[in-house]
Short mmCIF file of C-alpha atoms in Angstrom, two decimals:
data_model
loop_
_atom_site.label_atom_id
_atom_site.label_comp_id
_atom_site.label_asym_id
_atom_site.label_seq_id
_atom_site.Cartn_x
_atom_site.Cartn_y
_atom_site.Cartn_z
CA MET Z 9 19.79 -21.12 -12.07
CA SER Z 10 22.35 -23.75 -12.98
CA SER Z 11 25.60 -22.64 -11.36
CA LYS Z 12 26.96 -21.12 -8.18
CA LYS Z 13 27.98 -17.98 -10.05
CA GLU Z 14 24.45 -17.30 -11.34
CA ILE Z 15 22.85 -17.99 -7.95
CA THR Z 16 25.33 -15.74 -6.17
CA LYS Z 17 24.74 -12.99 -8.73
CA ASN Z 18 20.99 -13.12 -8.05
CA ILE Z 19 21.55 -13.09 -4.27
CA VAL Z 20 23.75 -9.98 -4.52
CA ALA Z 21 21.15 -8.29 -6.77
CA LEU Z 22 18.41 -8.95 -4.19
CA LEU Z 23 20.60 -7.71 -1.33
CA LYS Z 24 21.22 -4.44 -3.16
CA THR Z 25 17.45 -3.80 -3.29
CA LEU Z 26 17.28 -3.73 0.53
CA PRO Z 27 16.98 -0.20 1.96
CA LYS Z 28 19.68 1.45 3.99
CA ASP Z 29 19.35 1.04 7.76
CA ARG Z 30 17.78 4.08 9.41
CA LEU Z 31 19.21 3.24 12.82
CA GLU Z 32 22.92 3.13 13.49
CA ARG Z 33 24.13 -0.24 14.70
CA TYR Z 34 27.31 -2.25 15.07
CA SER Z 35 26.79 -3.97 11.71
CA SER Z 36 23.97 -4.05 9.19
CA PHE Z 37 22.37 -7.14 7.72
CA LYS Z 38 22.71 -5.79 4.19
CA GLY Z 39 26.39 -4.90 4.53
CA THR Z 40 27.31 -8.16 6.27
CA GLN Z 41 25.56 -10.33 3.69
CA LEU Z 42 26.98 -8.39 0.73
CA ALA Z 43 30.48 -8.89 2.10
CA ARG Z 44 29.75 -12.59 2.61
CA PHE Z 45 28.45 -13.33 -0.90
CA GLN Z 46 30.99 -11.11 -2.65
CA ASP Z 47 33.79 -13.16 -1.04
CA SER Z 48 34.58 -15.82 -3.65
CA ALA Z 49 36.30 -18.07 -1.10
CA LYS Z 50 33.24 -18.19 1.16
CA VAL Z 51 30.92 -18.77 -1.79
CA GLU Z 52 33.12 -21.59 -3.07
CA SER Z 53 32.91 -23.33 0.31
CA MET Z 54 29.09 -23.51 0.03
CA SER Z 55 27.24 -26.18 -1.90
CA GLU Z 56 24.94 -25.23 -4.79
CA ARG Z 57 21.96 -26.54 -2.79
CA ASP Z 58 22.80 -24.27 0.18
CA LEU Z 59 23.09 -21.28 -2.14
CA GLN Z 60 19.71 -22.05 -3.66
CA LEU Z 61 18.15 -22.20 -0.20
CA GLN Z 62 19.82 -18.90 0.70
CA TYR Z 63 18.40 -17.31 -2.46
CA LEU Z 64 14.86 -18.60 -1.81
CA ALA Z 65 14.92 -17.41 1.82
CA LEU Z 66 16.18 -13.96 0.80
CA ARG Z 67 13.61 -13.70 -2.02
CA ASP Z 68 10.76 -14.52 0.38
CA MET Z 69 12.06 -11.91 2.83
CA VAL Z 70 12.35 -9.21 0.15
CA ASN Z 71 8.82 -9.98 -1.08
CA ASP Z 72 7.43 -9.87 2.48
CA LYS Z 73 6.02 -13.35 1.92
CA TYR Z 74 5.65 -14.39 5.56
CA LYS Z 75 4.56 -10.95 6.65
CA ASN Z 76 1.52 -11.30 4.39
CA TYR Z 77 0.95 -14.98 5.18
CA TYR Z 78 0.86 -14.34 8.92
CA ARG Z 79 -0.54 -10.84 9.13
CA LEU Z 80 -0.80 -9.23 12.55
CA SER Z 81 -4.30 -8.31 13.62
CA ASP Z 82 -5.39 -4.71 14.09
CA LYS Z 83 -5.67 -5.39 17.83
CA LEU Z 84 -1.88 -5.77 17.92
CA LEU Z 85 -0.99 -3.11 15.35
CA LYS Z 86 -3.46 -0.53 16.65
CA PRO Z 87 -3.92 -1.10 20.39
CA LYS Z 88 -6.87 0.75 21.92
CA GLY Z 89 -4.71 2.61 24.40
CA ASN Z 90 -2.44 4.04 21.69
CA PRO Z 91 -3.64 3.20 18.15
CA GLU Z 92 -1.20 5.53 16.36
CA TYR Z 93 1.95 4.43 18.18
CA TYR Z 94 3.38 2.05 15.55
CA ASP Z 95 2.40 4.34 12.65
CA ARG Z 96 4.33 7.25 14.16
CA LEU Z 97 7.26 5.00 15.12
CA LEU Z 98 7.57 3.69 11.54
CA SER Z 99 7.15 7.20 10.17
CA GLU Z 100 10.09 8.38 12.28
CA LEU Z 101 12.23 5.37 11.28
CA LYS Z 102 11.52 6.10 7.60
CA GLY Z 103 12.54 9.71 8.11
CA GLU Z 104 9.10 11.02 7.11
CA LYS Z 105 8.05 12.74 10.32
CA LYS Z 106 9.87 13.01 13.64
CA GLU Z 107 8.08 12.51 16.95
CA THR Z 108 7.84 15.76 18.89
CA PHE Z 109 7.47 16.41 22.59
CA LEU Z 110 3.87 17.58 22.11
CA THR Z 111 2.79 14.49 20.16
CA ALA Z 112 4.47 12.27 22.75
CA VAL Z 113 2.63 14.08 25.57
CA ARG Z 114 -0.64 13.72 23.66
CA THR Z 115 -0.05 9.99 23.36
CA VAL Z 116 0.75 9.55 27.03
CA VAL Z 117 -2.06 11.77 28.32
CA PHE Z 118 -4.88 10.94 25.90
CA GLY Z 119 -3.76 7.64 24.40
CA LYS Z 120 -6.14 7.82 21.44
CA SER Z 121 -6.53 9.23 17.95
CA MET Z 122 -9.28 11.40 16.55
CA GLU Z 123 -12.72 9.87 16.75
CA GLY Z 124 -13.62 9.68 13.09
CA ILE Z 125 -14.24 6.43 11.26
CA ASP Z 126 -14.37 3.31 13.44
CA TYR Z 127 -12.33 0.91 11.31
CA ASP Z 128 -13.03 -1.95 13.74
CA SER Z 129 -16.74 -1.79 12.89
CA ILE Z 130 -16.59 -1.01 9.17
CA SER Z 131 -16.09 -3.74 6.57
CA PRO Z 132 -13.62 -3.46 3.68
CA GLU Z 133 -16.57 -3.32 1.27
CA GLU Z 134 -18.13 -0.38 3.15
CA LEU Z 135 -14.77 1.38 3.37
CA ASN Z 136 -14.21 1.04 -0.37
CA SER Z 137 -17.72 2.35 -1.07
CA LEU Z 138 -16.95 5.31 1.20
CA ILE Z 139 -13.77 6.00 -0.77
CA GLN Z 140 -15.73 5.77 -4.02
CA ASN Z 141 -18.02 8.61 -2.82
CA LYS Z 142 -21.13 6.77 -3.96
CA ASN Z 143 -22.90 7.89 -0.79
CA GLN Z 144 -23.73 11.47 -1.72
CA ASP Z 145 -24.19 12.41 1.94
CA VAL Z 146 -20.48 11.83 2.66
CA GLN Z 147 -18.41 13.57 0.01
CA LEU Z 148 -14.85 13.25 1.30
CA LEU Z 149 -12.69 13.17 -1.82
CA LYS Z 150 -12.39 14.72 -5.22
CA LYS Z 151 -12.33 12.25 -8.10
CA THR Z 152 -10.87 12.83 -11.54
CA GLU Z 153 -11.34 10.23 -14.24
CA LEU Z 154 -8.13 8.97 -15.81
CA GLN Z 155 -9.12 9.03 -19.48
CA TYR Z 156 -6.01 7.28 -20.77
CA GLN Z 157 -6.68 4.14 -18.70
CA SER Z 158 -10.49 4.07 -19.08
CA LEU Z 159 -12.25 1.86 -21.60
CA THR Z 160 -15.80 2.61 -22.76
CA ILE Z 161 -18.09 1.92 -25.71
CA PRO Z 162 -17.37 2.60 -28.56
CA TYR Z 163 -13.84 1.27 -28.26
CA LEU Z 164 -12.36 2.12 -31.68
CA LYS Z 165 -10.96 5.55 -32.50
CA GLU Z 166 -12.82 5.51 -35.78
CA ALA Z 167 -15.42 3.16 -37.22
CA ASN Z 168 -13.00 1.85 -39.87
CA SER Z 169 -9.99 1.77 -37.55
CA LEU Z 170 -8.64 -1.31 -35.77
CA LYS Z 171 -7.03 0.70 -32.95
CA VAL Z 172 -8.70 0.99 -29.54
CA THR Z 173 -8.63 4.51 -28.11
CA ASN Z 174 -5.67 4.94 -25.70
CA TRP Z 175 -4.88 1.19 -25.68
CA GLU Z 176 -2.35 -1.06 -27.43
CA ILE Z 177 -3.38 -4.63 -28.24
CA HIS Z 178 -1.13 -7.64 -28.87
CA GLY Z 179 -2.21 -11.12 -29.86
CA LYS Z 180 -5.48 -12.50 -31.17
CA ALA Z 181 -7.93 -10.16 -29.45
CA MET Z 182 -11.13 -9.32 -31.29
CA VAL Z 183 -12.81 -5.90 -30.86
CA LYS Z 184 -16.59 -5.77 -31.04
CA ASN Z 185 -16.95 -2.00 -31.11
CA ASN Z 186 -20.24 -1.68 -29.22
CA LYS Z 187 -20.10 -4.84 -27.12
CA CYS Z 188 -16.71 -5.97 -25.79
CA VAL Z 189 -13.02 -6.54 -26.38
CA ARG Z 190 -12.69 -10.32 -26.63
CA LEU Z 191 -9.20 -11.21 -25.44
CA THR Z 192 -9.66 -14.92 -26.14
CA ARG Z 193 -12.35 -16.85 -27.97
CA ASP Z 194 -13.47 -20.31 -26.97
CA VAL Z 195 -10.52 -21.73 -28.92
CA LYS Z 196 -7.39 -23.62 -27.82
CA HIS Z 197 -3.99 -21.98 -27.37
CA GLN Z 198 -4.92 -18.31 -27.66
CA ALA Z 199 -3.25 -15.43 -25.83
CA SER Z 200 -3.54 -11.67 -26.03
CA ASN Z 201 -3.03 -8.59 -23.92
CA MET Z 202 -3.97 -4.92 -24.01
CA PHE Z 203 -2.09 -2.19 -22.17
CA ALA Z 204 -2.89 1.48 -21.76
CA SER Z 205 -0.71 3.70 -23.96
CA ARG Z 206 0.27 5.91 -21.03
CA PRO Z 207 1.20 5.07 -17.43
CA ILE Z 208 -1.10 5.83 -14.51
CA GLU Z 209 -0.12 9.24 -13.17
CA ALA Z 210 -2.36 9.11 -10.10
CA GLU Z 211 -0.63 8.08 -6.89
CA SER Z 212 -3.95 6.95 -5.35
CA PHE Z 213 -6.82 5.65 -7.45
CA GLU Z 214 -9.88 3.41 -7.58
CA MET Z 215 -10.90 1.29 -10.54
CA GLU Z 216 -14.06 -0.57 -11.53
CA LEU Z 217 -13.59 -3.21 -14.22
CA THR Z 218 -16.49 -4.98 -15.92
CA PHE Z 219 -15.62 -8.28 -17.59
CA SER Z 220 -17.03 -11.69 -18.43
CA ILE Z 221 -15.60 -15.23 -18.30
CA SER Z 222 -17.87 -17.69 -20.04
CA THR Z 223 -18.01 -21.09 -21.73
CA PRO Z 224 -20.48 -20.89 -24.62
CA ASN Z 225 -20.60 -24.69 -24.90
CA ALA Z 226 -21.34 -25.05 -21.16
CA ARG Z 227 -18.50 -27.49 -20.43
CA GLY Z 228 -17.39 -28.45 -16.96
CA LEU Z 229 -13.65 -27.75 -17.32
CA LEU Z 230 -12.17 -24.52 -18.62
CA GLY Z 231 -8.85 -22.65 -18.66
CA ASP Z 232 -6.59 -20.86 -18.31
CA GLY Z 233 -7.61 -17.42 -17.04
CA LEU Z 234 -7.75 -13.63 -17.11
CA ALA Z 235 -5.31 -11.18 -15.51
CA ILE Z 236 -5.09 -7.51 -14.55
CA TRP Z 237 -1.63 -5.94 -14.47
CA PHE Z 238 0.17 -2.88 -13.10
CA LEU Z 239 3.63 -3.19 -14.65
CA GLU Z 240 6.67 -0.94 -14.96
CA THR Z 241 6.81 -1.42 -18.77
CA LYS Z 242 4.39 -2.45 -21.51
CA PRO Z 243 5.20 -6.07 -22.45
CA ASP Z 244 4.72 -8.21 -25.53
CA ILE Z 245 2.85 -11.52 -25.57
CA GLY Z 246 4.05 -14.01 -22.96
CA ASP Z 247 3.24 -17.32 -21.29
CA VAL Z 248 1.77 -16.03 -17.99
CA PHE Z 249 -1.86 -15.33 -18.89
CA GLY Z 250 -0.62 -13.53 -22.01
CA VAL Z 251 2.26 -11.60 -20.36
CA PRO Z 252 5.98 -12.57 -20.20
CA ASN Z 253 7.32 -14.12 -17.02
CA TYR Z 254 9.71 -12.31 -14.62
CA PHE Z 255 7.54 -9.18 -14.69
CA ASN Z 256 8.15 -6.10 -12.55
CA GLY Z 257 4.97 -4.90 -10.86
CA MET Z 258 1.72 -6.48 -9.69
CA GLY Z 259 -0.40 -9.13 -11.35
CA ILE Z 260 -3.96 -10.00 -10.32
CA MET Z 261 -4.49 -13.39 -11.95
CA ILE Z 262 -7.99 -14.88 -12.10
CA ASP Z 263 -6.95 -18.50 -12.58
CA THR Z 264 -9.74 -20.87 -13.68
CA TYR Z 265 -7.81 -24.14 -13.94
CA LYS Z 266 -6.05 -25.97 -11.12
CA ASN Z 267 -2.54 -27.14 -12.04
CA GLY Z 268 -1.10 -27.59 -8.55
CA LYS Z 269 -2.32 -29.50 -5.52
CA ARG Z 270 -3.64 -26.58 -3.47
CA GLY Z 271 -6.70 -24.39 -3.54
CA THR Z 272 -10.27 -24.10 -4.77
CA PHE Z 273 -10.72 -22.74 -8.27
CA PRO Z 274 -11.44 -20.29 -9.86
CA TYR Z 275 -8.91 -18.45 -7.68
CA VAL Z 276 -7.68 -14.85 -7.58
CA ASN Z 277 -3.90 -14.89 -7.13
CA ILE Z 278 -2.02 -11.65 -6.41
CA MET Z 279 1.71 -11.50 -7.01
CA LEU Z 280 4.27 -8.72 -6.73
CA GLY Z 281 7.10 -9.30 -9.20
CA ASP Z 282 10.55 -7.73 -8.95
CA GLY Z 283 11.78 -8.62 -12.45
CA THR Z 284 13.80 -11.61 -11.20
CA THR Z 285 11.10 -13.79 -9.63
CA LYS Z 286 9.41 -16.45 -11.72
CA TYR Z 287 5.70 -17.23 -11.70
CA SER Z 288 5.26 -21.02 -11.64
CA LYS Z 289 2.34 -22.39 -13.64
CA SER Z 290 2.81 -25.88 -12.20
CA THR Z 291 1.93 -24.63 -8.70
CA ASP Z 292 -0.52 -21.89 -9.82
CA GLY Z 293 1.87 -19.30 -8.40
CA TYR Z 294 1.55 -20.64 -4.85
CA ASP Z 295 5.23 -20.07 -3.97
CA THR Z 296 5.12 -16.39 -4.97
CA ARG Z 297 1.58 -15.58 -3.87
CA LEU Z 298 1.11 -12.37 -1.93
CA ALA Z 299 -2.57 -12.97 -1.17
CA GLY Z 300 -5.70 -14.25 -2.86
CA CYS Z 301 -9.18 -15.70 -2.56
CA PRO Z 302 -11.39 -18.36 -4.19
CA LEU Z 303 -14.01 -16.93 -6.52
CA LYS Z 304 -17.03 -19.17 -6.96
CA LYS Z 305 -19.87 -18.28 -9.36
CA LEU Z 306 -17.42 -16.39 -11.54
CA VAL Z 307 -17.93 -18.36 -14.75
CA ASN Z 308 -21.09 -17.83 -16.80
CA PRO Z 309 -22.54 -15.10 -14.56
CA PRO Z 310 -26.36 -14.83 -14.69
CA THR Z 311 -26.24 -11.19 -15.82
CA GLY Z 312 -23.51 -11.87 -18.38
CA GLU Z 313 -20.89 -9.76 -16.59
CA THR Z 314 -18.79 -9.54 -13.43
CA LYS Z 315 -17.43 -6.41 -11.76
CA MET Z 316 -14.13 -5.98 -9.95
CA ARG Z 317 -13.44 -2.94 -7.78
CA LEU Z 318 -9.86 -2.05 -6.83
CA VAL Z 319 -8.78 0.72 -4.46
CA TYR Z 320 -5.10 1.66 -4.10
CA LEU Z 321 -3.72 4.40 -1.85
CA LYS Z 322 -0.26 5.92 -1.99
CA ASN Z 323 1.01 4.48 1.30
CA GLY Z 324 0.29 0.87 0.27
CA TYR Z 325 -3.39 0.21 0.99
CA LEU Z 326 -4.83 -2.22 -1.58
CA SER Z 327 -8.32 -3.67 -1.49
CA ILE Z 328 -10.14 -5.72 -4.14
CA ASP Z 329 -13.88 -6.48 -4.21
CA PHE Z 330 -16.03 -8.46 -6.63
CA ASN Z 331 -19.69 -8.22 -7.57
CA LEU Z 332 -20.68 -11.67 -8.84
CA ASN Z 333 -24.48 -11.66 -8.81
CA GLY Z 334 -25.30 -8.41 -10.58
CA VAL Z 335 -27.06 -6.85 -7.58
CA HIS Z 336 -26.27 -3.14 -7.40
CA GLU Z 337 -23.45 -2.36 -4.94
CA ASP Z 338 -23.45 -5.92 -3.57
CA TRP Z 339 -19.68 -6.29 -3.17
CA THR Z 340 -17.68 -9.14 -1.64
CA ASN Z 341 -14.16 -8.39 -0.47
CA CYS Z 342 -11.37 -10.60 -1.79
CA VAL Z 343 -8.27 -9.05 -0.17
CA ALA Z 344 -7.44 -5.97 1.89
CA LEU Z 345 -3.70 -5.32 2.32
CA THR Z 346 -1.82 -2.42 3.85
CA ASP Z 347 1.74 -2.69 2.52
CA VAL Z 348 1.55 -3.09 -1.26
CA HIS Z 349 3.74 -0.70 -3.25
CA LEU Z 350 3.39 -0.45 -7.02
CA PRO Z 351 6.20 0.83 -9.28
CA ASP Z 352 6.50 4.60 -9.64
CA VAL Z 353 5.82 4.12 -13.35
CA LYS Z 354 2.90 1.72 -13.78
CA TYR Z 355 1.05 0.71 -16.93
CA LEU Z 356 -2.42 -0.79 -16.58
CA GLY Z 357 -2.92 -3.96 -18.60
CA LEU Z 358 -5.49 -6.70 -19.20
CA SER Z 359 -4.65 -10.12 -20.62
CA ALA Z 360 -6.00 -13.64 -21.06
CA GLU Z 361 -4.88 -17.08 -22.21
CA THR Z 362 -6.31 -20.49 -23.13
CA GLY Z 363 -4.53 -23.84 -23.38
CA GLU Z 364 -5.87 -27.31 -24.06
CA LEU Z 365 -8.95 -26.13 -22.18
CA THR Z 366 -10.69 -22.98 -23.34
CA GLN Z 367 -12.90 -20.12 -22.21
CA GLN Z 368 -14.14 -16.84 -23.58
CA ASN Z 369 -12.63 -13.75 -21.88
CA ASP Z 370 -14.38 -10.45 -22.58
CA ILE Z 371 -13.53 -6.96 -21.33
CA ILE Z 372 -16.66 -4.79 -21.30
CA GLU Z 373 -15.74 -1.55 -19.53
CA ASN Z 374 -13.12 0.00 -17.29
CA ARG Z 375 -13.46 3.16 -15.23
CA ILE Z 376 -10.54 4.50 -13.21
CA TYR Z 377 -10.35 7.65 -11.08
CA GLY Z 378 -7.63 9.49 -9.20
CA LEU Z 379 -8.45 10.04 -5.51
CA LEU Z 380 -7.69 13.60 -4.39
CA LYS Z 381 -8.08 15.53 -1.18
CA PRO Z 382 -9.95 18.85 -1.29
CA ASP Z 383 -6.62 20.69 -1.64
CA GLY Z 384 -5.86 18.83 -4.90
CA THR Z 385 -3.16 16.47 -3.56
CA TYR Z 386 -3.55 12.70 -3.66
CA ILE Z 387 -4.96 10.94 -0.62
CA ASN Z 388 -2.08 9.21 1.13
CA SER Z 389 -3.61 6.80 3.64
CA LEU Z 390 -6.68 5.72 5.56
CA LEU Z 391 -5.62 8.02 8.40
CA GLU Z 392 -5.99 11.00 6.07
CA LEU Z 393 -9.41 9.71 5.07
CA GLU Z 394 -10.28 9.59 8.77
CA ALA Z 395 -9.13 13.18 9.24
CA LEU Z 396 -11.26 14.27 6.28
CA ALA Z 397 -14.27 12.49 7.78
CA VAL Z 398 -13.81 14.31 11.09
CA LYS Z 399 -13.48 17.65 9.29
CA LYS Z 400 -16.60 16.87 7.28
CA ASP Z 401 -18.55 16.09 10.46
CA LEU Z 402 -17.43 19.35 12.06
CA GLN Z 403 -18.44 21.35 8.99
CA GLN Z 404 -21.83 19.65 8.97
CA GLU Z 405 -22.35 20.44 12.65
CA GLN Z 406 -21.42 24.09 12.12
CA LYS Z 407 -23.78 24.31 9.14
CA THR Z 408 -26.62 22.80 11.16
CA HIS Z 409 -25.91 25.17 14.06
CA LYS Z 410 -26.05 28.22 11.77
CA ILE Z 411 -29.37 27.09 10.29
CA ARG Z 412 -30.82 26.64 13.76
CA GLU Z 413 -29.65 30.13 14.78
CA ARG Z 414 -31.27 31.67 11.71
CA LYS Z 415 -34.56 29.96 12.59
CA GLY Z 416 -34.46 31.15 16.19
CA TYR Z 417 -33.36 27.92 17.78
CA GLY Z 418 -30.03 29.21 18.98
CA ARG Z 419 -30.63 28.32 22.64
CA LYS Z 420 -32.60 25.67 24.40
CA SER Z 421 -35.24 26.81 26.83
CA LEU Z 422 -34.92 26.12 30.56
CA ALA Z 423 -37.75 23.59 30.38
CA ARG Z 424 -36.03 21.67 27.59
CA LEU Z 425 -32.76 21.64 29.54
CA GLN Z 426 -34.58 20.34 32.61
CA ARG Z 427 -36.26 17.61 30.57
CA ALA Z 428 -32.92 16.64 29.05
CA GLU Z 429 -31.35 16.50 32.50
CA GLN Z 430 -34.23 14.38 33.75
CA ARG Z 431 -33.78 11.93 30.85
CA ILE Z 432 -30.08 11.61 31.64
CA LYS Z 433 -30.83 10.92 35.31
CA GLU Z 434 -33.46 8.33 34.40
CA ARG Z 435 -31.00 6.61 32.06
CA ASP Z 436 -28.31 6.55 34.76
CA ARG Z 437 -30.75 5.16 37.35
CA LYS Z 438 -31.83 2.43 34.94
CA ARG Z 439 -28.21 1.53 34.25
CA ARG Z 440 -27.42 1.36 38.00
CA LEU Z 441 -30.49 -0.80 38.59
CA GLU Z 442 -29.41 -3.27 35.89
CA LYS Z 443 -25.79 -3.33 37.03
CA TYR Z 444 -26.03 -3.06 40.84
CA GLY Z 445 -29.66 -3.95 41.57
CA ASP Z 446 -30.35 -0.51 43.05
CA GLU Z 447 -31.15 2.64 41.09
CA ASP Z 448 -29.76 4.86 43.89
CA ALA Z 449 -26.43 3.05 44.02
CA THR Z 450 -24.14 6.05 43.53
CA PHE Z 451 -20.37 5.83 43.94
CA VAL Z 452 -20.50 6.94 47.60
CA VAL Z 453 -23.44 4.67 48.42
CA ARG Z 454 -21.82 1.67 46.76
CA ASN Z 455 -18.54 2.13 48.61
CA PHE Z 456 -20.34 2.76 51.94
CA ARG Z 457 -22.27 -0.47 51.48
CA ARG Z 458 -19.05 -2.28 50.69
CA VAL Z 459 -17.50 -0.99 53.92
CA ILE Z 460 -20.58 -2.05 55.95
CA THR Z 461 -20.53 -5.49 54.33
CA PHE Z 462 -16.83 -5.82 55.09
CA ILE Z 463 -17.41 -4.88 58.76
CA LYS Z 464 -20.25 -7.44 59.00
CA TYR Z 465 -18.06 -10.20 57.63
CA LEU Z 466 -15.23 -9.12 59.91
CA MET Z 467 -17.51 -9.19 63.00
CA CYS Z 468 -18.84 -12.61 62.02
CA LEU Z 469 -15.28 -13.81 61.70
CA VAL Z 470 -14.30 -12.41 65.11
CA VAL Z 471 -17.37 -13.95 66.76
CA GLY Z 472 -16.61 -17.28 65.10
CA VAL Z 473 -13.03 -17.17 66.35
CA LEU Z 474 -14.18 -16.32 69.90
CA VAL Z 475 -16.70 -19.17 69.91
CA LEU Z 476 -14.06 -21.61 68.75
CA TRP Z 477 -11.66 -20.28 71.38
CA GLY Z 478 -14.28 -20.72 74.12
CA VAL Z 479 -15.01 -24.28 73.00
CA PHE Z 480 -11.29 -25.00 73.03
CA ILE Z 481 -10.93 -23.60 76.63
CA ILE Z 482 -13.86 -25.68 77.89
CA TYR Z 483 -12.39 -28.78 76.25
CA ARG Z 484 -8.99 -28.14 77.92
CA MET Z 485 -10.59 -27.62 81.36
CA GLN Z 486 -12.64 -30.82 81.13
CA ARG Z 487 -9.60 -32.79 80.11
CA GLN Z 488 -7.55 -31.34 83.00
CA ASN Z 489 -10.26 -32.18 85.56
CA LYS Z 490 -10.52 -35.74 84.27
CA LYS Z 491 -6.77 -36.13 84.55
CA SER Z 492 -6.79 -34.84 88.14
CA ARG Z 493 -9.46 -37.38 89.21
CA VAL Z 494 -7.53 -40.29 87.73
CA VAL Z 495 -4.35 -39.34 89.59
CA GLY Z 496 -6.23 -39.16 92.97
CA LEU Z 497 -7.55 -42.70 92.76
CA LEU Z 498 -4.10 -44.16 92.20
CA ASP Z 499 -2.78 -42.40 95.31
#
C-alpha cells in the first residue's frame, strides 16, 4: 500500500466484512468506523503512518489474531458450575437458539451438562481417534468417503494418461503411478500444486494424509516446504509454497527453512487468508499466523512416510495430529482450535516449493471422510458428539439389561443386595476412617463432637479468665494493705 487512498480503501473493505451487531446499542463500532473512514476530510487529516497502523490493527482484529494468541482456558470458558453458559449465550446472540425459561431453570438448579465425555480428561489425540471411529466398541458417527478429494494408488485415470483421477496438477510435479506424486524433486527452484477437481461438499470431515519430505543426498539444510490448502478457488502456480499470495481460505504450511528470527524448524504454520492479507516469506508468516507447532523428526522419516490427521467440524473445531515414527495410531497433537471457519466453497489442495535449498516432497495417499450423525446430517460440534456418546451408553445399557432378563438375571437376590449394601457401608467406614480418624464418624456424631469440643474450650477459657481475675483481686488487696501500713507510720 503506497497511498492514503489505497490504505483507506482496504480499511473500508475490512470493516464491511464485520457482522451486523445482534444487540441494539447507541452506536455500533462498524457504523462509526465506516463513517469515519468514508469522510475524506477526516482521512486527509491523518498521516499515512497512522492509517497503516489502523489497517494493521483492524486486520488483526478481523483475523482474531490475539484471540488465538491468548486463548482462554476451558476452566474459564466452561466453568464447572455451569459449563454450557457461554455456549448458550453466544448461540442466542448469533440468533441460532433462544434461551428458554426451562433451560434457564435447568442451569440454575442443576448447573451442569449431560455426563458424557469428560473433555478435561481426554487428550486431543484420543478425541480425534474417537471421532475417526477406529475403536469399534464406540461407533458414534457414520462416515462416507469423499471420492473426489481422495488420492490412492494407482493415481492415473489410465495407464497411458498423464491425468490424476479427480485432481488437477500445475507445475513440475512427477506422477509415479504406483508409488507417489512427487511435487518437487531434489532440484532448485521448483514449484507445483495439485487441487481436487471438485470442492469439498461435507460440512464436517476428517482427513488422513500420507506424505514424505526427504533429502536423498542427506544434507543438513533444506527448503522450502510443503503445504495443504482449503481455498475458495483453485489457483495457478504461485510464490507461497506453490500457491499465489493473498489467498482466501486456510493454508497449513510445513515450512522447513527458517527465514525470520523466530521459531524452531521444521514448523507447521496455519494461516487463515481473507483474500487481502499477505503471507510474508521474510518472517515465515509470523505476523499472520493463526497457530502452529514445531515438527522435529519430520525430514527423512525412518519408515519413509509421515501421516497427518485433520479433523474439522462445522462449528469451527479444527485439530491436527502427526504420526512421525510410523507406530500404528501413535499420534501427536499439533493444534486444537475451536473457532476456525473455512469458506463455504472449499477446494482441497497440496503444493510444494524449493528455492536455493532443495528437498523432495512426495504425496503418497489421502483419505477423507464426511462425518455424519446417525440421522444423516453432518456433525456440528463436540457437544453433539457428547450427546451421541450419552445416547450410545444408554442403548448399550438397555441392550445389556435385556440380555440379562432373557438369561434370568432380571433381579438381584436378597443376599446379593445385602452383600452390596455391606460393601457400600465398608467403603464409607474406610473413607471416614481415612478422613476423620474414626470409622463411626457420621454427620451427627461429628457435629456432636464439635459441640463438645467447643464447650470444653469455652469452659477452659472461662476458668482461665476466673483464675486471672482472682489473681488480679489478690494483687489489688495486697497493694491496698501495704499502702495502709505506710500511711499509719507517718501519722
